[in-house]
Coordinates of C-alpha atoms and ligand atoms in Angstrom, one line a residue:
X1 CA -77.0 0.4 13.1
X2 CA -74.8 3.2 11.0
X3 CA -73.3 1.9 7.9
X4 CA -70.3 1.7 9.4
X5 CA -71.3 -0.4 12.1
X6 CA -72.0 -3.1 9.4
X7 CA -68.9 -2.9 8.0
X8 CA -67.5 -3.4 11.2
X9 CA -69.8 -6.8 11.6
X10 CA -68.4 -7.8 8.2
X11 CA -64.8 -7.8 9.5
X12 CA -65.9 -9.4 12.6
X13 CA -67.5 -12.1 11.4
X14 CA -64.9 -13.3 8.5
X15 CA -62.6 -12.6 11.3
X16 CA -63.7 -15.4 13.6
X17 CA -64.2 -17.9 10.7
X18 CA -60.4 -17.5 9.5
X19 CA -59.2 -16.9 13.6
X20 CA -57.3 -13.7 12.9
X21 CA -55.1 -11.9 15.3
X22 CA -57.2 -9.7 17.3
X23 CA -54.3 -7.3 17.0
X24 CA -55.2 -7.1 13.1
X25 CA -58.3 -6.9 13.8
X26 CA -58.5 -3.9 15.7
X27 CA -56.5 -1.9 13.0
X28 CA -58.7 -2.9 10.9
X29 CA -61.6 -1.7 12.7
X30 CA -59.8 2.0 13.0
X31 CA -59.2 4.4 10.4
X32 CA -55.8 5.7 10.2
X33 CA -57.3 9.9 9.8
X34 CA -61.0 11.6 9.1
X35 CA -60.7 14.8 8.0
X36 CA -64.1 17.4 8.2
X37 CA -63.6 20.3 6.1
X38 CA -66.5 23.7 6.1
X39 CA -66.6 24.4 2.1
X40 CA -68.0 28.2 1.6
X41 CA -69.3 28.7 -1.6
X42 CA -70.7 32.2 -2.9
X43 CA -73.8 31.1 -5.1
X44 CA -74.9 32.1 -8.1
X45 CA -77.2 34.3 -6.3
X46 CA -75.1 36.4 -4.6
X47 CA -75.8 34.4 -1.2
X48 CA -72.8 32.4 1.1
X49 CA -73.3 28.9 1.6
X50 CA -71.2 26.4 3.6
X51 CA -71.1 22.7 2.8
X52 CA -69.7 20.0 4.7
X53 CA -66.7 17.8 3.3
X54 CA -65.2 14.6 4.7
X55 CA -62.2 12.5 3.6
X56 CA -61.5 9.2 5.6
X57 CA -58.6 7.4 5.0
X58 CA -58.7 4.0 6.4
X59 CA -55.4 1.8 5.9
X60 CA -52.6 2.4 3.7
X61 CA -50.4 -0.8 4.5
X62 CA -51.0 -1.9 0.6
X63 CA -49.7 1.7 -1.1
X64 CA -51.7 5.0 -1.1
X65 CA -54.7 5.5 -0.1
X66 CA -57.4 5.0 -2.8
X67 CA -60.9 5.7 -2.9
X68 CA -63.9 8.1 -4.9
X69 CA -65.5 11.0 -4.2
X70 CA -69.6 11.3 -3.3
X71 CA -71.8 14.5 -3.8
X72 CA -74.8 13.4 -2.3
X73 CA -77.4 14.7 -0.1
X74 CA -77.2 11.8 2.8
X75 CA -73.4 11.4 2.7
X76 CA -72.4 11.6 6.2
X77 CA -69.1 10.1 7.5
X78 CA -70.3 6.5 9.1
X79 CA -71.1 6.4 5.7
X80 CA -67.9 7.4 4.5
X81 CA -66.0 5.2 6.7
X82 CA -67.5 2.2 5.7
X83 CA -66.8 3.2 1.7
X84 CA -63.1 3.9 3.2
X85 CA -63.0 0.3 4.8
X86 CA -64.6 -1.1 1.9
X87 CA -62.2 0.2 -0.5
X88 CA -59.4 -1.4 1.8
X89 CA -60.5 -4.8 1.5
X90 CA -61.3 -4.2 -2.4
X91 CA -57.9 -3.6 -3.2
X92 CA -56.6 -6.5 -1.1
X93 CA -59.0 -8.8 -2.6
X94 CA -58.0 -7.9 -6.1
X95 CA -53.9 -7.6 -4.9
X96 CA -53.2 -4.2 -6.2
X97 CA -51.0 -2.1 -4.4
X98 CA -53.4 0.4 -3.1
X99 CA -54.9 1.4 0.4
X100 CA -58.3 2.4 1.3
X101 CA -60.0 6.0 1.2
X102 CA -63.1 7.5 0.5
X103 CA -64.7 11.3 0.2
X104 CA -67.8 12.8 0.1
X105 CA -69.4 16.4 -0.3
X106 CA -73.4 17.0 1.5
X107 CA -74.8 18.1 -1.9
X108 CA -77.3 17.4 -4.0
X109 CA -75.4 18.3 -7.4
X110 CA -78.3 18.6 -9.6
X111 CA -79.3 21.9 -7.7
X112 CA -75.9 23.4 -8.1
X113 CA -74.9 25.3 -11.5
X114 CA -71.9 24.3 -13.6
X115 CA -70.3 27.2 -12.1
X116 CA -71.4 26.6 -8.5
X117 CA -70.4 23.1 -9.1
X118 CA -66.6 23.6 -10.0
X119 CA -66.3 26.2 -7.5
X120 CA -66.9 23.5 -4.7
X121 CA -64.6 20.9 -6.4
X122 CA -62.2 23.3 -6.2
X123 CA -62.8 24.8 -2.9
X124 CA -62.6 21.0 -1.8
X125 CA -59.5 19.9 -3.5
X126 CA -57.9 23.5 -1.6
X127 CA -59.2 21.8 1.7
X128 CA -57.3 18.6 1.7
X129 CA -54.6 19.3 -0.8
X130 CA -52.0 18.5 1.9
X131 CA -53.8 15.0 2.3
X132 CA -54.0 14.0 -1.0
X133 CA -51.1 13.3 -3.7
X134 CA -50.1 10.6 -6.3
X135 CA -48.3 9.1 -3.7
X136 CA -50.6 9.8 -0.9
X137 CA -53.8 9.8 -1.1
X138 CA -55.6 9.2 -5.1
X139 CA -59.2 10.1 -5.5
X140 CA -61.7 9.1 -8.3
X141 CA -65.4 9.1 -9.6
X142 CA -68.2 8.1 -7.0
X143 CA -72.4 8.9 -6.8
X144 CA -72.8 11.7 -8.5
X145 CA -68.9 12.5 -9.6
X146 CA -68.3 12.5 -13.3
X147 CA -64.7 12.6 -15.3
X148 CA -65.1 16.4 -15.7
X149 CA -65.4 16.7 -12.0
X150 CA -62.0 14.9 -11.9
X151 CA -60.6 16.7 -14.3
X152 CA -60.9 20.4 -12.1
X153 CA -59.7 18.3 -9.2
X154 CA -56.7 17.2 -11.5
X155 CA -56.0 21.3 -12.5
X156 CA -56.6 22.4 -9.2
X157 CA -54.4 20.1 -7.6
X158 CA -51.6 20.8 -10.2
X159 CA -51.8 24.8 -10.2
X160 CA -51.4 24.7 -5.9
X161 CA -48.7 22.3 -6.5
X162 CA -47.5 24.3 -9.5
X163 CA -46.6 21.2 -11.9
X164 CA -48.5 18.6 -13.4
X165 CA -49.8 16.1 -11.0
X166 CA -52.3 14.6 -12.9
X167 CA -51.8 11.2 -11.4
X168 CA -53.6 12.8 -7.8
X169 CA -56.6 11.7 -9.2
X170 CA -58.2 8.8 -11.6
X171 CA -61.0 8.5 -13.8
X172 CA -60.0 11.9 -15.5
X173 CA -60.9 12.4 -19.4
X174 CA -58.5 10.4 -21.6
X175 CA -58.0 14.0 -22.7
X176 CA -56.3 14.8 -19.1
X177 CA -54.3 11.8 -18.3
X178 CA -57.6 9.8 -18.2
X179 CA -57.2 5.5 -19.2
X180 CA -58.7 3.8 -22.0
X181 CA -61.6 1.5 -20.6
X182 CA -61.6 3.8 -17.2
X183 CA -65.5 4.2 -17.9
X184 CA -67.0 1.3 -17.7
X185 CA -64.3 -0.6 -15.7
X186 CA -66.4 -1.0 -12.5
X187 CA -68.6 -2.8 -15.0
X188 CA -66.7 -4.7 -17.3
X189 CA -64.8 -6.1 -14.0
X190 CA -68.2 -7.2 -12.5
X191 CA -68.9 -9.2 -16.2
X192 CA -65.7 -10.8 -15.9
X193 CA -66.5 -11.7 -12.0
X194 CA -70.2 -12.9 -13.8
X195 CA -68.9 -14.8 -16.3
X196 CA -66.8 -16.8 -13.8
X197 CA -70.0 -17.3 -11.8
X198 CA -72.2 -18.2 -15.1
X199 CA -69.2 -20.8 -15.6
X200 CA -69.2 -22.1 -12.1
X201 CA -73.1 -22.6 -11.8
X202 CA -73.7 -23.4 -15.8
X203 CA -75.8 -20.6 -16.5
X204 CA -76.8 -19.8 -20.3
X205 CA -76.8 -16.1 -20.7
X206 CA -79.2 -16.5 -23.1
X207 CA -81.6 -17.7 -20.7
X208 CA -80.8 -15.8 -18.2
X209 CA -83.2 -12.8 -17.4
X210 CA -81.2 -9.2 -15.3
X211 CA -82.7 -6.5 -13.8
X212 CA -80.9 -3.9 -13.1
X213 CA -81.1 -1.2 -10.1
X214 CA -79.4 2.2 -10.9
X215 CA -78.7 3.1 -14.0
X216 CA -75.5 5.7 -13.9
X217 CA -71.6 5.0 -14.1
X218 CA -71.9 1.2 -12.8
X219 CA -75.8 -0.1 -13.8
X220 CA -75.9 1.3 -17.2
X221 CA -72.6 -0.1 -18.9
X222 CA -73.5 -3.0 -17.0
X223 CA -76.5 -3.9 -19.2
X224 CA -75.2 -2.6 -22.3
X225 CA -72.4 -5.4 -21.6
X226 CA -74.9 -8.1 -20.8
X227 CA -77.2 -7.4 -23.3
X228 CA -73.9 -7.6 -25.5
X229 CA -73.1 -11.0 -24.2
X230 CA -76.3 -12.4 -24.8
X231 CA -77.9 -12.0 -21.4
X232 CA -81.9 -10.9 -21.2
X233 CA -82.0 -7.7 -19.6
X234 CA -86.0 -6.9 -17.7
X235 CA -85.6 -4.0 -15.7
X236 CA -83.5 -1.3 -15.0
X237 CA -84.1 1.6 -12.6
X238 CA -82.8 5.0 -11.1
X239 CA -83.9 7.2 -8.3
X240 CA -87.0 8.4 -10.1
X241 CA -88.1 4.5 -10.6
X242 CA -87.6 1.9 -13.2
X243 CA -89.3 -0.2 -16.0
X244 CA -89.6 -3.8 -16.4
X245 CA -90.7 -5.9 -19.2
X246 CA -90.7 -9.9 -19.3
X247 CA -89.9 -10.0 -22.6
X248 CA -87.2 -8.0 -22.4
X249 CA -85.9 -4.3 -23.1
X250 CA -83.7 -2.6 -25.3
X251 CA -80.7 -1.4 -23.6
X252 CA -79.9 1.5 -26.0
X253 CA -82.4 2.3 -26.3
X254 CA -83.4 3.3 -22.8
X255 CA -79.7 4.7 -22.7
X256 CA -80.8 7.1 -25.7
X257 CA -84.2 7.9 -23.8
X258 CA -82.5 8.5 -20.5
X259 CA -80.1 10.9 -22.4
X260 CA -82.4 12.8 -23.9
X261 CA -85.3 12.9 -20.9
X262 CA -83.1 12.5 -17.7
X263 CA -84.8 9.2 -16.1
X264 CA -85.5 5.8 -17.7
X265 CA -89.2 6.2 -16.5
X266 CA -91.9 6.9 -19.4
X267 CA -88.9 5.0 -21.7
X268 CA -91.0 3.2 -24.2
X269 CA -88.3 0.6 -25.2
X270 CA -89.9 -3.0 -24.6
X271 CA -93.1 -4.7 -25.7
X272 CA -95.9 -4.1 -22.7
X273 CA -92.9 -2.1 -20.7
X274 CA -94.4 -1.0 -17.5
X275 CA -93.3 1.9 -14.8
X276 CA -93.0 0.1 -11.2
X277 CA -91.0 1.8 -8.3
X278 CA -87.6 1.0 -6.9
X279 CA -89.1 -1.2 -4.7
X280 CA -91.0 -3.3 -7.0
X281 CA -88.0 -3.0 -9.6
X282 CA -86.3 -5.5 -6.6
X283 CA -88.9 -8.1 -6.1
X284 CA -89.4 -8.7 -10.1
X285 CA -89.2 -12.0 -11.7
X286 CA -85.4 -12.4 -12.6
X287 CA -82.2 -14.8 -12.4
X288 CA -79.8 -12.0 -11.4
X289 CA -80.3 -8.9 -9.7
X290 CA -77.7 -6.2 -10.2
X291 CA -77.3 -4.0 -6.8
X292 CA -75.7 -0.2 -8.6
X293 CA -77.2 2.2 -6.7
X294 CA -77.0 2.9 -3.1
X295 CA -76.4 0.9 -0.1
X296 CA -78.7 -0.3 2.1
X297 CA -81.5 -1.2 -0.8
X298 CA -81.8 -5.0 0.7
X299 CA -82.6 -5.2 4.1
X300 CA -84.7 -8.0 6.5
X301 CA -87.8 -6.2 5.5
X302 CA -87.2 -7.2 1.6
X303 CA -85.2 -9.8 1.1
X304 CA -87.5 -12.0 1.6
X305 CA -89.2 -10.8 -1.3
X306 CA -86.2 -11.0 -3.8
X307 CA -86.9 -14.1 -6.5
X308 CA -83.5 -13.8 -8.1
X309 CA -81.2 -16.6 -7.4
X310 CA -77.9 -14.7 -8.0
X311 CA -77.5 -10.9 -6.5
X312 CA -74.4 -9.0 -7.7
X313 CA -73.2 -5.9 -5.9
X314 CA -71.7 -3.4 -8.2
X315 CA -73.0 -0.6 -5.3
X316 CA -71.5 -1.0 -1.9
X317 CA -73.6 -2.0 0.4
X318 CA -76.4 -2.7 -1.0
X319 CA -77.3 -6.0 1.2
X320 CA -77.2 -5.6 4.8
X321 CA -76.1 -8.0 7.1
X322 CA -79.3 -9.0 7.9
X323 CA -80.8 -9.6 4.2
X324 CA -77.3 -11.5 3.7
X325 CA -78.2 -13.9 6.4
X326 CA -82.0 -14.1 4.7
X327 CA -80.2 -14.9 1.4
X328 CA -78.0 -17.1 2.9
X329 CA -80.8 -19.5 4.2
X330 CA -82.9 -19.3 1.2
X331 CA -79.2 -20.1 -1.3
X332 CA -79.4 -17.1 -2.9
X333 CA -75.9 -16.3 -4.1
X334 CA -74.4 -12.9 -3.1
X335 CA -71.6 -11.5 -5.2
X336 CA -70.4 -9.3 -2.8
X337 CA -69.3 -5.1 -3.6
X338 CA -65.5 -5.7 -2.8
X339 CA -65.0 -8.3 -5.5
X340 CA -68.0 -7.9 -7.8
X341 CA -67.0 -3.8 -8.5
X342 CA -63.1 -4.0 -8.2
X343 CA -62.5 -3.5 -11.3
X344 CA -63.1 0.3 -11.1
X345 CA -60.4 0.6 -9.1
X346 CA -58.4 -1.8 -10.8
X347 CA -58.4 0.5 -14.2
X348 CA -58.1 3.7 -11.7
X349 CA -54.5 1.7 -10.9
X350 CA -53.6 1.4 -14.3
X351 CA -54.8 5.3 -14.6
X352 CA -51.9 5.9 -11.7
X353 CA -49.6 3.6 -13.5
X354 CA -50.3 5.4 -17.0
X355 CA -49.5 8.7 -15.9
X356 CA -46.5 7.9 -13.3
X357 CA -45.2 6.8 -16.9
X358 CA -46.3 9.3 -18.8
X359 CA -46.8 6.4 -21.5
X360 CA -50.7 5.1 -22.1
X361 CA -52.5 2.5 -23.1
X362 CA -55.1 0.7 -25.6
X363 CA -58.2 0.0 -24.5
X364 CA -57.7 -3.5 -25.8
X365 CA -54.5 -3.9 -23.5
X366 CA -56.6 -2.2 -20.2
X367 CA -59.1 -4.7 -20.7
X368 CA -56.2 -7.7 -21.4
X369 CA -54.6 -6.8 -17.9
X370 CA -58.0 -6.6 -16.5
X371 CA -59.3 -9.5 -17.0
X372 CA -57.0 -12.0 -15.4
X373 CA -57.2 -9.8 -11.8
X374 CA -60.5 -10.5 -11.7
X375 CA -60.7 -13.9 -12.3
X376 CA -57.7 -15.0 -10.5
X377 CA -59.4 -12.7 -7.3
X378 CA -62.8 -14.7 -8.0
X379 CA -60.8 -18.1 -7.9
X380 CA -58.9 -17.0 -4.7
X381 CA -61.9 -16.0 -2.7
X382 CA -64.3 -19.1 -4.4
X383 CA -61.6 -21.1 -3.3
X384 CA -62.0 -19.9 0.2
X385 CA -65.6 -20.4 0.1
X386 CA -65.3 -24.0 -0.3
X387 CA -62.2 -23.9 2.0
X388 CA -64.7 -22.3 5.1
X389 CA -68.1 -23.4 3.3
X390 CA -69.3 -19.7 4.6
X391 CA -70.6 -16.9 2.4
X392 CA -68.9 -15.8 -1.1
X393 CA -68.5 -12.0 1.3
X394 CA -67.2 -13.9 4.0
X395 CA -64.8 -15.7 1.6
X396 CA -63.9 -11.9 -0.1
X397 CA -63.0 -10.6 3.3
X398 CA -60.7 -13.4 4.4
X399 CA -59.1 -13.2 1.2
X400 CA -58.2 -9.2 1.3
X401 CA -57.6 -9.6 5.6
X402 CA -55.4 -12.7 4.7
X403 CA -53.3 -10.3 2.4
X404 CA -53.6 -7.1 4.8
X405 CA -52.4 -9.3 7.6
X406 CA -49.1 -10.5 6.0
X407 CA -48.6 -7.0 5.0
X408 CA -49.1 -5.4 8.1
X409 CA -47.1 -8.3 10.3
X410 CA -44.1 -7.6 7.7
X411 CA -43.8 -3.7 8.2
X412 CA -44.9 -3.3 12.2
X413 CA -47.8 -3.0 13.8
X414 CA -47.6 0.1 15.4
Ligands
NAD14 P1 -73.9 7.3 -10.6 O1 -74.1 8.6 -9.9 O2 -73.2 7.3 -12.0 O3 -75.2 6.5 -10.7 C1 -76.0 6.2 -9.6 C2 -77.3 5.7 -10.2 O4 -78.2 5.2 -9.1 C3 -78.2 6.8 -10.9 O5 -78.8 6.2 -12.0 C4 -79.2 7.2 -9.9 O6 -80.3 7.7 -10.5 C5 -79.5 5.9 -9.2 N1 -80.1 6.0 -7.9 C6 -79.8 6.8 -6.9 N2 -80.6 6.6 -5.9 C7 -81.4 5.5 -6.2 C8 -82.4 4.7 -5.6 N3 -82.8 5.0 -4.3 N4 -82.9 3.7 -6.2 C9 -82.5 3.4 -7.5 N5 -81.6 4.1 -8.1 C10 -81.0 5.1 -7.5 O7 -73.0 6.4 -9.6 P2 -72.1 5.1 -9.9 O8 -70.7 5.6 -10.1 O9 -72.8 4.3 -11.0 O10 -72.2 4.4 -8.5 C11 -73.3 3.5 -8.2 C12 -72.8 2.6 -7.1 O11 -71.6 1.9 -7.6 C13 -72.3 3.3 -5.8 O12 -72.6 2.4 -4.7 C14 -70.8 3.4 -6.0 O13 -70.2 3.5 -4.8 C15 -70.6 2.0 -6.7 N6 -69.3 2.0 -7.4 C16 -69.0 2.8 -8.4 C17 -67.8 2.7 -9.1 C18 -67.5 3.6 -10.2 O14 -66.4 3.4 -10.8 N7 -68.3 4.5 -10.6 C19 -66.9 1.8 -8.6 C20 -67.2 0.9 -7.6 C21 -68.4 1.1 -7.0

């Protein structure tokens, strides 16, 4: 089963609990345009090479399309669908006037030079300029794509246009039309989704023991945050592998080490801190797991294995269908990707907002408007939960189809 094809299951699924109109269902199921672009780059080395890009926008019945942009070495579009889709029912579940999108680049960045690097943002951006736009089409940060990255698409963007369009893309530098609170937004919104949660169930963060899988845009700010708020942080991981201590490990510490050394292995920040592999990072003891990595990381072969008794998605994807139905039976709680990482998009929102204004913001007031999205998306959807008794992703996708439906029933269906 492609990635896609469990996206599609998703929609299926909370689709039949809630009875929705096959109609909307089958637009659902279709994205609106893919677009496959040949990207050749002259390397550093004198020698041509041609990399693949995709862009697939999925629905844009809420506003533009929205969605980030991965440089990875397995992108391929099923898997780009799905992030489209998913970023469709993200911004429906949170209620911000946004559509669904997503890009990606078949690259593994780390072997590319700085130079090689903004060359084939910017060959990219020439690609689809006439498919992307402020009021179009808004790209932002994914795997692998950093603010600097979004700046170049920003300049580029602007200089074929021939006027400032900075708003074309979001999670720019503050220094190009970037927001306050942009960088760890994905994170901050999963907290606020957390806290919720920790209120719900009467969890003590103080007793409460996190590990952590990836550690870039999403898992790192996430444990600086919880290890702010009081929570117990055990292990954290990237692709190279993780640590884990039971007593505990200093957040900055590995952020410091990671800095400086370029993986969180051999990071001596905890009292008997051990190496383990991504795969053992998954099955440690813990209360909450924190999904920020890839998809696909919990699947029937593992889940079984898990011992945490909340697992929150700030990757999408993470859980397949099948490990969801494992967790299901044994009560583990999923916080599921399209509510539990919203709030990257969220911020991106405010980014458009900000620079359709030309007028910015404090962090203090980002993080003010923030908030209350989240929670009033987690009380919508935990509402649903109890309203259907299914899952808490079932629940998250009958709350963004519920809103996609009115929307696309009011404008016209074909
Ligand atoms: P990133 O590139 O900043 O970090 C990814 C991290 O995952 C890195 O630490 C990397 O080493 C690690 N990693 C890669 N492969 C791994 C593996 N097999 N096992 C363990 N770790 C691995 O990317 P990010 O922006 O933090 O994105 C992470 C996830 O969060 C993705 O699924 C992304 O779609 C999702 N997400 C990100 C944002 C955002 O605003 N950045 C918003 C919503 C969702």
């Amino acid at each position: 089963m492609s990635l896609f094809d469990n996206t599609l299951k998703q929609i299926e699924q909370a689709a039949s609990i809630m009875s929705l109109d096959k109609d909307i269902v089958t637009i659902l199921s279709s994205p609106k345009k893919i677009l496959q672009v040949s990207l050749p780059i002259r390397m550093d080395s004198g020698e041509l090479k041609v990399f693949q890009g995709f862009r697939v926008q999925h629905n844009d019945v809420a506003g533009p399309f929205k969605g980030g942009i991965r440089y990875h070495q397995q992108v391929d579009m099923h898997e780009v669908k799905a992030l489209a889709t998913w970023m469709t029912m993200k911004c429906s579940v949170v209620g911000i006037p946004l559509g669904g999108a997503k890009g990606g680049i078949i690259v593994d960045p780390k072997t590319l030079s700085k130079r090689e690097l903004e060359k084939l943002t910017r060959k990219y951006v020439d690609s689809i300029e006439a498919f992307i736009g402020p009021e179009l089409d808004v790209p932002a940060p994914d795997v692998n794509t950093t603010p600097e990255i979004m700046a170049w698409i920003a300049d580029e963007y602007s200089k074929l246009q021939k006027r400032n369009k900075l708003g074309v893309v979001t999670g720019k530098p503050l220094e190009v039309g970037g927001s306050q609170g942009r960088g760890d937004a994905t994170s901050r919104g999963g907290y606020y989704i957390l806290n919720e949660v920790a209120k719900a169930k009467g969890i003590n963060p103080a007793e409460t023991r996190v590990v952590i899988q990836g550690f870039g845009n999403a898992g790192s700010h996430m444990a600086r945050i919880l290890q702010e708020e009081g929570y117990k942080i055990l292990g954290v991981s990237d692709s190279r592998g993780g640590v884990y201590s039971p007593s505990g490990i200093d957040v900055n510490c590995i952020t410091k080490c990671k800095k400086e050394n370029g993986s969180v292995l051999q990071c001596e920040c905890g009292n008997d801190i051990k190496t383990i592999t991504n795969q053992e990072l998954l099955e440690q003891d813990c209360d909450i797991l924190i999904l920020a990595a890839l998809e696909n990381q919990v699947t029937a072969e593992n889940a079984d294995n898990v011992k945490a008794k909340i697992v929150l998605e700030l990757a999408n994807g993470p859980v397949t269908p099948e490990a969801d139905e494992i967790f299901k039976n044994k009560g583990i709680m999923v916080v599921p990707d399209i509510l539990a990482n919203a709030g990257g998009v969220t911020v991106s929102y405010f980014e458009i907002v900000q620079n359709e204004m030309n007028y910015y913001w404090s962090e203090e007031e980002v993080q003010a408007k923030l908030e209350p999205i989240m929670i009033n998306a987690w009380n919508r959807v935990f509402d649903i939960q109890k309203e259907f008794d299914c899952t808490l992703r079932q629940a998250g996708f009958i709350s963004a189809m519920r809103r996609l439906e009115a929307k696309l029933k009011a404008r016209g269906l074909e």
